[in-house]
Tab-separated table of C-alpha atoms in Angstrom:
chain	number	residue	atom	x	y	z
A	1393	UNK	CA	-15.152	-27.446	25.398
A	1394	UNK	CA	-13.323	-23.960	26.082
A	1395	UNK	CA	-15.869	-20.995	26.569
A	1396	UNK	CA	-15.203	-17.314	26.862
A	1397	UNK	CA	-14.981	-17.634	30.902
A	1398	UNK	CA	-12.373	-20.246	30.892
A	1399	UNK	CA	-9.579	-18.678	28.369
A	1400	UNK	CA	-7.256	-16.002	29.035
A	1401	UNK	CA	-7.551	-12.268	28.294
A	1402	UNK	CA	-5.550	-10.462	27.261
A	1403	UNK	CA	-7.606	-6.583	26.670
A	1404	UNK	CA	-10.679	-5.569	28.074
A	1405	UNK	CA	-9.646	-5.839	31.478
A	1406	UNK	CA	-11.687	-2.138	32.513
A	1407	UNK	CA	-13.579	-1.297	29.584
A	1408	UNK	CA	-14.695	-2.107	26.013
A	1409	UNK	CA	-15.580	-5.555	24.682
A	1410	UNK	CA	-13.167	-8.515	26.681
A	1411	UNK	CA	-10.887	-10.038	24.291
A	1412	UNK	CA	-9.014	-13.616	24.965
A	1413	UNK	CA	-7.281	-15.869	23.314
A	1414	UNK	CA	-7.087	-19.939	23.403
A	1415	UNK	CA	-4.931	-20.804	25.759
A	1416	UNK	CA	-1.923	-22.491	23.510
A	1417	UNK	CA	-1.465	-18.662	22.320
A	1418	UNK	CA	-1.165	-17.118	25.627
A	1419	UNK	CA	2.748	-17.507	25.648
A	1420	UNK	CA	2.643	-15.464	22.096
A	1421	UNK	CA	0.351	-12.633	22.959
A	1422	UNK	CA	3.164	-12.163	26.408
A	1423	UNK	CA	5.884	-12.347	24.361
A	1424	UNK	CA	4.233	-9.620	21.707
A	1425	UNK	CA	3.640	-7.446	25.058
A	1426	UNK	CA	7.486	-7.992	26.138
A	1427	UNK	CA	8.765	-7.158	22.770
A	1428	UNK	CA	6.214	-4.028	22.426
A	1429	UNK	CA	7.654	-3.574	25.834
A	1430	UNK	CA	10.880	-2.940	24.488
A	1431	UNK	CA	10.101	-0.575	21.408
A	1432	UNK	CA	9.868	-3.500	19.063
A	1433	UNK	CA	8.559	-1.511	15.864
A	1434	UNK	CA	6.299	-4.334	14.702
A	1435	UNK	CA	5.118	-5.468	18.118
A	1436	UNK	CA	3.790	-2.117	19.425
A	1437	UNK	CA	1.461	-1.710	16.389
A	1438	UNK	CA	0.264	-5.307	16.912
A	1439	UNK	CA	-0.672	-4.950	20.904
A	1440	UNK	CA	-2.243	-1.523	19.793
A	1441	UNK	CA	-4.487	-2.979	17.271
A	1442	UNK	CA	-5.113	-6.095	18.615
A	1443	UNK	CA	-6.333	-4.187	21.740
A	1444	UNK	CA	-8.516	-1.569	19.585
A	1445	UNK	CA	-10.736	-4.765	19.149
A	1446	UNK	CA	-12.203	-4.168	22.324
A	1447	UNK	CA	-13.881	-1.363	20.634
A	1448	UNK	CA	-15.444	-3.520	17.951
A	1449	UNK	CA	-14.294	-4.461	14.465
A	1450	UNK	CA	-16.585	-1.945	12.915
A	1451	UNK	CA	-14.088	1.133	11.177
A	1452	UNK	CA	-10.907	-0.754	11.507
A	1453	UNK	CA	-9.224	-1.037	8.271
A	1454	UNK	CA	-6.952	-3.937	8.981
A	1455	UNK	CA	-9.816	-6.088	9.982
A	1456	UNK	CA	-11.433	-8.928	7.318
A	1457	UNK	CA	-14.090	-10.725	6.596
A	1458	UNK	CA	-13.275	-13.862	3.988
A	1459	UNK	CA	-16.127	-14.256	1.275
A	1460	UNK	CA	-17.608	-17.517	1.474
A	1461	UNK	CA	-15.754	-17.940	5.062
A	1462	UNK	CA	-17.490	-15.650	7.044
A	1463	UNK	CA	-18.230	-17.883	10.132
A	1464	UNK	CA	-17.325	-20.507	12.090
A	1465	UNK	CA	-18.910	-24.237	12.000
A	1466	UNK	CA	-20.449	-22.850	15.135
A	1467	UNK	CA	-22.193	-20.008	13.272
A	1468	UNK	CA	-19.866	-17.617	14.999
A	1469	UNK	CA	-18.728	-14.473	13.058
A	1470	UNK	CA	-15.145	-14.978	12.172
A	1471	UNK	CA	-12.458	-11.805	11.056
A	1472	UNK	CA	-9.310	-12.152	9.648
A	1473	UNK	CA	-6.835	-9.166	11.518
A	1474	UNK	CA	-3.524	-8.313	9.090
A	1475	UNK	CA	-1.020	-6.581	10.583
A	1476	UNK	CA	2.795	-6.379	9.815
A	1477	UNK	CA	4.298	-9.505	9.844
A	1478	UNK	CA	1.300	-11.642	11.281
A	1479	UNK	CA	-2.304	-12.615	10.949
A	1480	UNK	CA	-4.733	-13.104	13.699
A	1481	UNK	CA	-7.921	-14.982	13.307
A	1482	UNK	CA	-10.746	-13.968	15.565
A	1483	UNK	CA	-13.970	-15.541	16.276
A	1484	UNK	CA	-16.812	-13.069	18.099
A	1485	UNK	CA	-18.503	-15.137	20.384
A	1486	UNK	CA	-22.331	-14.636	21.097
A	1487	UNK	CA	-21.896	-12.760	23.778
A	1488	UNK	CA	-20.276	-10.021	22.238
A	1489	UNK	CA	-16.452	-11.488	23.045
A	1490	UNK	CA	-13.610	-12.073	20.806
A	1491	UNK	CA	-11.519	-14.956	20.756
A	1492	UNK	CA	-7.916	-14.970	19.076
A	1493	UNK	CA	-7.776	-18.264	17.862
A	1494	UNK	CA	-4.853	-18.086	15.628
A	1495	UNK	CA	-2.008	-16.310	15.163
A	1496	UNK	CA	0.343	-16.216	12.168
A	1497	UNK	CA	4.048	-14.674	12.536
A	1498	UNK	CA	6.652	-14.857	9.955
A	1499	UNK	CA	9.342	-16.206	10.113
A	1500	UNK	CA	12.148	-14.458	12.254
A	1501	UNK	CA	9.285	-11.686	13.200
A	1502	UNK	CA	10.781	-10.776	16.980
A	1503	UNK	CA	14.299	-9.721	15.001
A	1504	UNK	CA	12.402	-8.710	11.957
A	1505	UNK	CA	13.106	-4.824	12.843
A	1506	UNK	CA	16.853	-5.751	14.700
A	1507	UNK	CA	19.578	-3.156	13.545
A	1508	UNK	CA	21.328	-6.241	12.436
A	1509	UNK	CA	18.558	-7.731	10.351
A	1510	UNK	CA	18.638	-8.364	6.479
A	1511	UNK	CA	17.310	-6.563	3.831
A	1512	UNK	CA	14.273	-8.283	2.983
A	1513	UNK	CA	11.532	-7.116	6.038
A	1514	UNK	CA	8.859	-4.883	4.749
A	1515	UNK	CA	9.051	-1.199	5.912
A	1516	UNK	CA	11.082	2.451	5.821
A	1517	UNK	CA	14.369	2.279	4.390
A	1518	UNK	CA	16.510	5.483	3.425
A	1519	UNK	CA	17.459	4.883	0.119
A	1520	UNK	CA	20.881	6.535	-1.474
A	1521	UNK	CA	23.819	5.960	-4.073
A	1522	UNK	CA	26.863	4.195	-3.357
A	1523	UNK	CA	30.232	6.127	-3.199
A	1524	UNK	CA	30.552	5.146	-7.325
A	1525	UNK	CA	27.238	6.996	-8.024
A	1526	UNK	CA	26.187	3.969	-9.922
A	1527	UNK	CA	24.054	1.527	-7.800
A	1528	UNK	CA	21.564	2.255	-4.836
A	1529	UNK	CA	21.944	1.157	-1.586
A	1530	UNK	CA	18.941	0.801	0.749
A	1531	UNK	CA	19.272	1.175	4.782
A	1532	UNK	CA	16.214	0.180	7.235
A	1533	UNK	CA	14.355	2.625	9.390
A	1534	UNK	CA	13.432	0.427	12.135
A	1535	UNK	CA	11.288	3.289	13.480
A	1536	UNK	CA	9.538	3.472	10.639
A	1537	UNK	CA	10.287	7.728	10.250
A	1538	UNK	CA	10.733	9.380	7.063
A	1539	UNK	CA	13.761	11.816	7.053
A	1540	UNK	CA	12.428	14.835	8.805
A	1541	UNK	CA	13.612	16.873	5.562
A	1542	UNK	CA	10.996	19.288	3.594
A	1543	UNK	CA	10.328	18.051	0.284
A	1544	UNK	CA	11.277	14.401	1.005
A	1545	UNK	CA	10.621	12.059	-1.722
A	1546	UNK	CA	9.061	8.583	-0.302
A	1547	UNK	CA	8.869	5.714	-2.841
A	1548	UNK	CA	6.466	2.667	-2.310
A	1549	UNK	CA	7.537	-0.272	-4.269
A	1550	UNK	CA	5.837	-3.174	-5.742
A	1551	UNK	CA	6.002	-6.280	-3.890
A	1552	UNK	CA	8.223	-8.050	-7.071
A	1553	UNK	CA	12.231	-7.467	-5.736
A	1554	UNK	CA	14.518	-10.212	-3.511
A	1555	UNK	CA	15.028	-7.587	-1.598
A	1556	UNK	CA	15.036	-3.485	-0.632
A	1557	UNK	CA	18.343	-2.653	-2.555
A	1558	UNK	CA	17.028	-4.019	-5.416
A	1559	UNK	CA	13.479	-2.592	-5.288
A	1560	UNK	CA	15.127	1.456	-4.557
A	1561	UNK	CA	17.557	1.127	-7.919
A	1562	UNK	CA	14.401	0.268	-9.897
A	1563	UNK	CA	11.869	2.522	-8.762
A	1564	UNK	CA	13.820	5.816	-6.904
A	1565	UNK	CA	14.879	6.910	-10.458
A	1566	UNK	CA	11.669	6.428	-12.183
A	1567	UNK	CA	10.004	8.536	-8.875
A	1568	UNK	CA	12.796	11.170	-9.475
A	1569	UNK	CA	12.485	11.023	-13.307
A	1570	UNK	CA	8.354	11.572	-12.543
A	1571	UNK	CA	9.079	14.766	-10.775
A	1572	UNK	CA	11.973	16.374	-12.670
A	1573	UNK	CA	14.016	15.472	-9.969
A	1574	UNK	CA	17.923	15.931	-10.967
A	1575	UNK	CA	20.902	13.393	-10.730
A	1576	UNK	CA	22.524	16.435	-8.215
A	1577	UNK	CA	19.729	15.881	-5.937
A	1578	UNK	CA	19.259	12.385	-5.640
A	1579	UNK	CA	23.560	11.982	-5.284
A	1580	UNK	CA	23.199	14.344	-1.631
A	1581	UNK	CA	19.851	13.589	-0.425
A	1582	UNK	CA	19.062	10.430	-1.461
A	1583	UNK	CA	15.393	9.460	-0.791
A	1584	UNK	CA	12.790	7.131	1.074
A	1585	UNK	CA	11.740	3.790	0.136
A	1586	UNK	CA	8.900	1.482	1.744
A	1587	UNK	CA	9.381	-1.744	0.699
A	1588	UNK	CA	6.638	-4.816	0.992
A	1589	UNK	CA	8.506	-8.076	0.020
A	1590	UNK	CA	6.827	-10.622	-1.936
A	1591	UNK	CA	7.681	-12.476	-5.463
A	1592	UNK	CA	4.184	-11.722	-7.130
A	1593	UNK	CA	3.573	-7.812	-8.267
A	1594	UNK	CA	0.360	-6.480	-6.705
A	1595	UNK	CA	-2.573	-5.650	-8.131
A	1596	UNK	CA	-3.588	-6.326	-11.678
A	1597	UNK	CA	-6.914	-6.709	-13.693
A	1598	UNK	CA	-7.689	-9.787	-11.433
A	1599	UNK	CA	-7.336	-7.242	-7.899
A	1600	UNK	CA	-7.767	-4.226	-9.399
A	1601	UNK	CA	-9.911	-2.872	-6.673
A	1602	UNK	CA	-6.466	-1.633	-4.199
A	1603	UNK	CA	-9.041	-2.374	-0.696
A	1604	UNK	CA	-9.543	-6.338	-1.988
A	1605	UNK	CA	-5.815	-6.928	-2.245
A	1606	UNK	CA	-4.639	-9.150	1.016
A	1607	UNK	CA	-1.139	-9.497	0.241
A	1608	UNK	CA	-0.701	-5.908	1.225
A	1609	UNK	CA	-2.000	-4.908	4.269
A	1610	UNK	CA	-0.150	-5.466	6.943
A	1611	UNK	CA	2.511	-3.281	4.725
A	1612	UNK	CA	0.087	-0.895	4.422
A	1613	UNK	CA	-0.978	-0.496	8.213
A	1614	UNK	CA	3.741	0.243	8.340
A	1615	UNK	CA	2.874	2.847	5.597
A	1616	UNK	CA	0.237	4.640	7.273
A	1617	UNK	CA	2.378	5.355	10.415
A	1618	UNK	CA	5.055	6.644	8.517
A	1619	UNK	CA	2.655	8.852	6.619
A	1620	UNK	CA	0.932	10.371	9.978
A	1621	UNK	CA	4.376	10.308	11.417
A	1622	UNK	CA	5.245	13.091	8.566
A	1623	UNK	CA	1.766	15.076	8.738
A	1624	UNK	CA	4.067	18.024	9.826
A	1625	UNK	CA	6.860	17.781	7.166
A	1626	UNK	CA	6.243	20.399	4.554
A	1627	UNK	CA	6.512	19.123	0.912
A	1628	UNK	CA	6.441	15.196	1.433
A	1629	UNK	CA	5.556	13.515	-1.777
A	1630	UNK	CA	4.336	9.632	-2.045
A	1631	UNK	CA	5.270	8.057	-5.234
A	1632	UNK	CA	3.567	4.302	-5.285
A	1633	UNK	CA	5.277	2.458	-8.224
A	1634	UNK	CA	3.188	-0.159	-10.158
A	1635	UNK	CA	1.428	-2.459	-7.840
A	1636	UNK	CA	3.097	0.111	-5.041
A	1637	UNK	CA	-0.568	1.688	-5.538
A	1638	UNK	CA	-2.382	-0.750	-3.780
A	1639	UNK	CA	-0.210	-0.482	-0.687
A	1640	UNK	CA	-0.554	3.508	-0.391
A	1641	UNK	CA	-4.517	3.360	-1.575
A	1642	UNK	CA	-4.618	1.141	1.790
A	1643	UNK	CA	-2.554	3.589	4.034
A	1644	UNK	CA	-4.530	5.987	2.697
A	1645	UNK	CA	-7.849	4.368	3.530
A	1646	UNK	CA	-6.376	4.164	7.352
A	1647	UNK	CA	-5.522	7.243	7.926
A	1648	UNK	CA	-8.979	8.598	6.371
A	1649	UNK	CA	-10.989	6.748	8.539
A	1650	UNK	CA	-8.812	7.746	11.733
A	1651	UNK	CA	-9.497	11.329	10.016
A	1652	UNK	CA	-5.635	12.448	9.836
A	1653	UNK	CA	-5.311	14.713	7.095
A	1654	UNK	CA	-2.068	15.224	4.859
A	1655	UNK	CA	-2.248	19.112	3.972
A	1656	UNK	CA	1.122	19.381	3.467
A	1657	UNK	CA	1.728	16.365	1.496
A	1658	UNK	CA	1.486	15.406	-2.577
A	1659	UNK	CA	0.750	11.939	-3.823
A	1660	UNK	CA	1.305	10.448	-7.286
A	1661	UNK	CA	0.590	7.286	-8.958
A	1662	UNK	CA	3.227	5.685	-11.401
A	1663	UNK	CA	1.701	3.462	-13.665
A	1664	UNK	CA	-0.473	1.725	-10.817
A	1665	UNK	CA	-1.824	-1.990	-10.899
A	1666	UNK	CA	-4.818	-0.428	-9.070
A	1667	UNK	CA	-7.579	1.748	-9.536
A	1668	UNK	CA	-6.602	5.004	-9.396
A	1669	UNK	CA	-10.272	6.498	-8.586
A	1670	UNK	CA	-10.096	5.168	-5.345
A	1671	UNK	CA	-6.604	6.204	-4.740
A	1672	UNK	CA	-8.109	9.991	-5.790
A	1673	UNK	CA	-11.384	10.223	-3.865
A	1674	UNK	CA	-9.172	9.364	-0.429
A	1675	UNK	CA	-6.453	11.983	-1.338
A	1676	UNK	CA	-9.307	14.436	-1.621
A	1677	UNK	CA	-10.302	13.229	1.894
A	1678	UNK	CA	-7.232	13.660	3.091
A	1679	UNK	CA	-6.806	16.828	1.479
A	1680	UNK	CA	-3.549	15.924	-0.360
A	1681	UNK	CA	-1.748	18.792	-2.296
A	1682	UNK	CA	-2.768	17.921	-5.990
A	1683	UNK	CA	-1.331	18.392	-9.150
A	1684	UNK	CA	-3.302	18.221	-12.490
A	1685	UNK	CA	-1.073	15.059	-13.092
A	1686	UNK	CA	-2.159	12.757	-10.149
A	1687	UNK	CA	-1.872	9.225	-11.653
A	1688	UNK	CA	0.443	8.515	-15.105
A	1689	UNK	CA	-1.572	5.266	-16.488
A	1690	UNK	CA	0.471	4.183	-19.423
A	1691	UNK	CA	-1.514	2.657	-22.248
A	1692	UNK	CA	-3.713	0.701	-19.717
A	1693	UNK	CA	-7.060	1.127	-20.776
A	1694	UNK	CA	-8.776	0.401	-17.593
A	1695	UNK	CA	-6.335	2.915	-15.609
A	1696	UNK	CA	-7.060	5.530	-18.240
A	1697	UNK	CA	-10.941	4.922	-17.789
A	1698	UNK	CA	-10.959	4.785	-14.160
A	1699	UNK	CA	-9.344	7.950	-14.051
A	1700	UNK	CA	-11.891	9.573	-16.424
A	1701	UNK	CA	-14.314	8.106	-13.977
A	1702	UNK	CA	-13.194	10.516	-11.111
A	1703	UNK	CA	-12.976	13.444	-13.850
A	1704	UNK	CA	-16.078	15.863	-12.282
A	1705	UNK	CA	-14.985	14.847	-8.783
A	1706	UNK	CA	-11.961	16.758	-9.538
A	1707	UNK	CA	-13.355	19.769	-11.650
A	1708	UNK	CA	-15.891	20.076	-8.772
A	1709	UNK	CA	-13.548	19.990	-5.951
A	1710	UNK	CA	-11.763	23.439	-5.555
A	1711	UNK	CA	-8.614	22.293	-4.445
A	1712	UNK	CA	-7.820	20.578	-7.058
A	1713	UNK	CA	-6.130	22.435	-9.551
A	1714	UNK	CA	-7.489	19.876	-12.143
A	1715	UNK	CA	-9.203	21.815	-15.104
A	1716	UNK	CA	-11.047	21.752	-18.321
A	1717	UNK	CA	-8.291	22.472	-20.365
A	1718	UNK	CA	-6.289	19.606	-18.911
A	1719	UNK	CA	-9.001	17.177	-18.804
A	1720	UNK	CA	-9.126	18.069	-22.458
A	1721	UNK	CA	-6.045	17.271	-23.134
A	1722	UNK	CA	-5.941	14.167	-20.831
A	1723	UNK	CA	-8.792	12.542	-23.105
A	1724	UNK	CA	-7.031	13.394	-26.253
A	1725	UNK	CA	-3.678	12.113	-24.912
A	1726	UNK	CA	-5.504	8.866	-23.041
A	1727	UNK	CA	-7.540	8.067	-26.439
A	1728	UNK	CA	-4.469	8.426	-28.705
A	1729	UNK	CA	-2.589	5.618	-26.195
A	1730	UNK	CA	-5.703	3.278	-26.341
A	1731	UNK	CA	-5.602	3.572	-29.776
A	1732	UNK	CA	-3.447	0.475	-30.742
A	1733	UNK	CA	-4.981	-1.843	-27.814
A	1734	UNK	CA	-8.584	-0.832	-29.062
A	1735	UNK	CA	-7.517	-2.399	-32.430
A	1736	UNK	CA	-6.514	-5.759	-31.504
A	1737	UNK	CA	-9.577	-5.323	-29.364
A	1738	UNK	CA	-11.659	-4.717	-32.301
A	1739	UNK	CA	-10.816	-8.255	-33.584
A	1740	UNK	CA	-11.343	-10.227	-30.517
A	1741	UNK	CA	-15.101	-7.856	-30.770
A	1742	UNK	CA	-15.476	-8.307	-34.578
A	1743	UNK	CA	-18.594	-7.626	-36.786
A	1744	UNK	CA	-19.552	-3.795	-37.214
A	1745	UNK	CA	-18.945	-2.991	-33.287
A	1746	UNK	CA	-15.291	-4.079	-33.683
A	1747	UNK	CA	-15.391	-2.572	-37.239
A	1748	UNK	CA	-16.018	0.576	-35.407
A	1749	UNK	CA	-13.499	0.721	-32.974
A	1750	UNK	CA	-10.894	-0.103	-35.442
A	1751	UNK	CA	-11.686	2.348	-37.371
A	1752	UNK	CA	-11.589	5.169	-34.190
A	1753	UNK	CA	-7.915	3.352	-33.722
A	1754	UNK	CA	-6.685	3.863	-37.207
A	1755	UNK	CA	-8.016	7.485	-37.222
A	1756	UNK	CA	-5.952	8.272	-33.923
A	1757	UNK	CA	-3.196	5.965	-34.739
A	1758	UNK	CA	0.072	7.113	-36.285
A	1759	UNK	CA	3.676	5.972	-36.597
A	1760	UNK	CA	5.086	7.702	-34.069
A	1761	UNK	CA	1.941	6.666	-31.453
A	1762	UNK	CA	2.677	2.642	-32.362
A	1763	UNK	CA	6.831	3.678	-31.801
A	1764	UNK	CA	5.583	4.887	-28.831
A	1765	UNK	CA	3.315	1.872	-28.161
A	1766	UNK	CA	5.796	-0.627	-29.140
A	1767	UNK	CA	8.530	1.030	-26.551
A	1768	UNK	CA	5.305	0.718	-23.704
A	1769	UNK	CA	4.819	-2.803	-24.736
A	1770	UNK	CA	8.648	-3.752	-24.361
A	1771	UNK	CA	8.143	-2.181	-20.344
A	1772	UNK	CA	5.473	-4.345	-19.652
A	1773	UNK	CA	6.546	-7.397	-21.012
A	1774	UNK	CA	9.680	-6.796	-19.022
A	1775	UNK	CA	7.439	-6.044	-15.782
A	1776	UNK	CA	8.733	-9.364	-14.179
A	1777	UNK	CA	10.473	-10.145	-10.724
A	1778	UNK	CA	13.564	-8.450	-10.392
A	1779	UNK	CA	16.977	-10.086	-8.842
């Protein structure tokens, strides 16, 4: 039976808690070390964080306990460690020592950030139109670096698109189209894209708390470099696209609790598959440059709620430019784009609650808001995987 003083370690050598690894893994862990060795992207973030362990699990945002599988059938405390392009599984030992006792890589990971590789690995890619000024082509960052450009646009896609092309001709327009941006602009400076691949969208009523969603996180610990890579870059916006929002909500959580700040930075939400409370209390943490507009919801009742939720957070925080007048105006506009879902609602409900909120959705209703409705429905039916 292997104990802690018979298996290799790898960290912990001088200081902090020892970790090891079975020994069948040993060969990995070296090879990580070579390839982090050589400036690997990927592979230097997973030595780095894989070595924080020696400092505990406690604060580190890429580190998971699995409900209903939070030990081993030893009683030992077992984590789950995401990171780009792997998972680790780590058992703490009694005596206060980890053990790495798997370790996931996908497939191709040691050429995953090669100058040669395809378009499909999550991460940075500068996004731009073709010569034709009709299609977008998408380039990967290997070093994970934003443009060093003031007012840099950075869009984080949904994890929905075959591959990073596809994801910046589908969401680097809407971004621009968000912020005013012009066709001029876009044609000579082109923009950012972070892409997480993945056939399934993330997020959604099932997830809709962004810090529960798994798929994302090792994307997210990619994001979060690039974004404290870029502290100093005056007028950086983040646009996260759909289920985009869970993957930024995450970088965001990282860099709060390393307590990097983004002062010079502006982060919006485009129609996000996650809540966007949670998304706003970190950028207030991270003291984000806010607009009155943070999050655009749709007709998605619980988006529209959830921002209401963080509503006196923002009047009572004076850096946010949020205001009465615009919170006004926000519960006018959110209650007149409920009103149609709030009717079929008001079936499902029926008797003389669902009377009632039929009624409220006839009184707000009117042809143009169910035009309007029936063009939002048409978008979100047509939400699906793109080729």
């Amino acid at each position: 039976m292997s104990t802690t003083q018979n298996l290799p370690l790898i960290a912990g050598q001088r200081a902090g808690k020892p970790i090891r690894c079975i020994t069948k893994l040993e060969p990995v862990f070296q090879r990580l070390q070579q390839a982090a060795r050589r400036n690997h992207y990927w592979a230097t973030i997973a030595v780095k964080e894989l070595n924080a362990l020696t400092t505990g699990v406690l604060g580190k945002n890429n580190v998971y306990v699995r409900p209903g599988k939070s030990r081993t059938k030893n009683s030992n405390e077992l984590y789950y460690v995401f990171l780009p392009g792997l998972k680790a599984t780590v058992v703490r030992w009694p005596d206060d020592q980890f053990c790495i006792t798997e370790l996931n890589l996908d497939d191709n990971y040691f050429r995953a950030t090669e100058q040669y590789a395809d378009r499909t690995r999550m991460g940075l890619y500068r996004a731009h139109k073709d010569q034709d000024q009709k299609s977008w082509r998408a380039e990967s960052v290997p070093n994970g670096k934003i443009l060093q450009q003031s007012g840099r646009l950075i869009a984080v896609a949904d994890a929905r698109y075959r591959h990073a092309s596809a994801a910046a001709a589908d969401t680097v327009p809407r971004a621009m189209e968000l912020l005013g941006i012009g066709a001029a602009h876009s044609s000579v400076n082109g923009a950012d894209l972070h892409f997480t691949p993945g056939r399934k969208a993330l997020g959604g009523l099932v997830c809709y708390n962004p810090l529960a969603v798994t798929r994302s996180r090792g994307s997210a610990v990619l994001l979060a470099k690039s974004m404290a890579d870029a502290r100093d870059i005056e007028g950086v916006t983040w646009v996260a696209d759909h289920g985009g929002s869970a993957v930024l909500t995450q970088a965001m959580q990282i860099l709060a609790t390393k307590g990097i700040t983004l002062e010079k930075h502006t982060v919006y939400l485009y129609k996000p598959r996650t809540s966007p409370a949670n998304a706003l209390r970190l950028a207030h943490q991270l003291k984000v440059r806010l607009n009155e507009r943070f999050a655009d919801t749709g007709y998605s009742m619980r988006g529209a709620l959830s921002q209401y939720s963080v509503a006196g957070l923002r009047l009572d925080n004076e850096d946010d430019p949020y205001s009465k007048s615009y919170h006004s105006r926000v519960l006018l506009n959110g209650a007149q784009k409920v009103a149609a879902p709030a009717g079929v609602l008001a079936a499902v409900i029926g008797g003389q609650v669902g009377i009632a909120v039929a009624g409220i959705a006839t009184v707000i209703s009117g042809a143009g808001l169910l035009q309007d409705l029936g063009k939002g429905a048409v978008e979100r039916f047509g939400y699906r995987f793109k080729r």
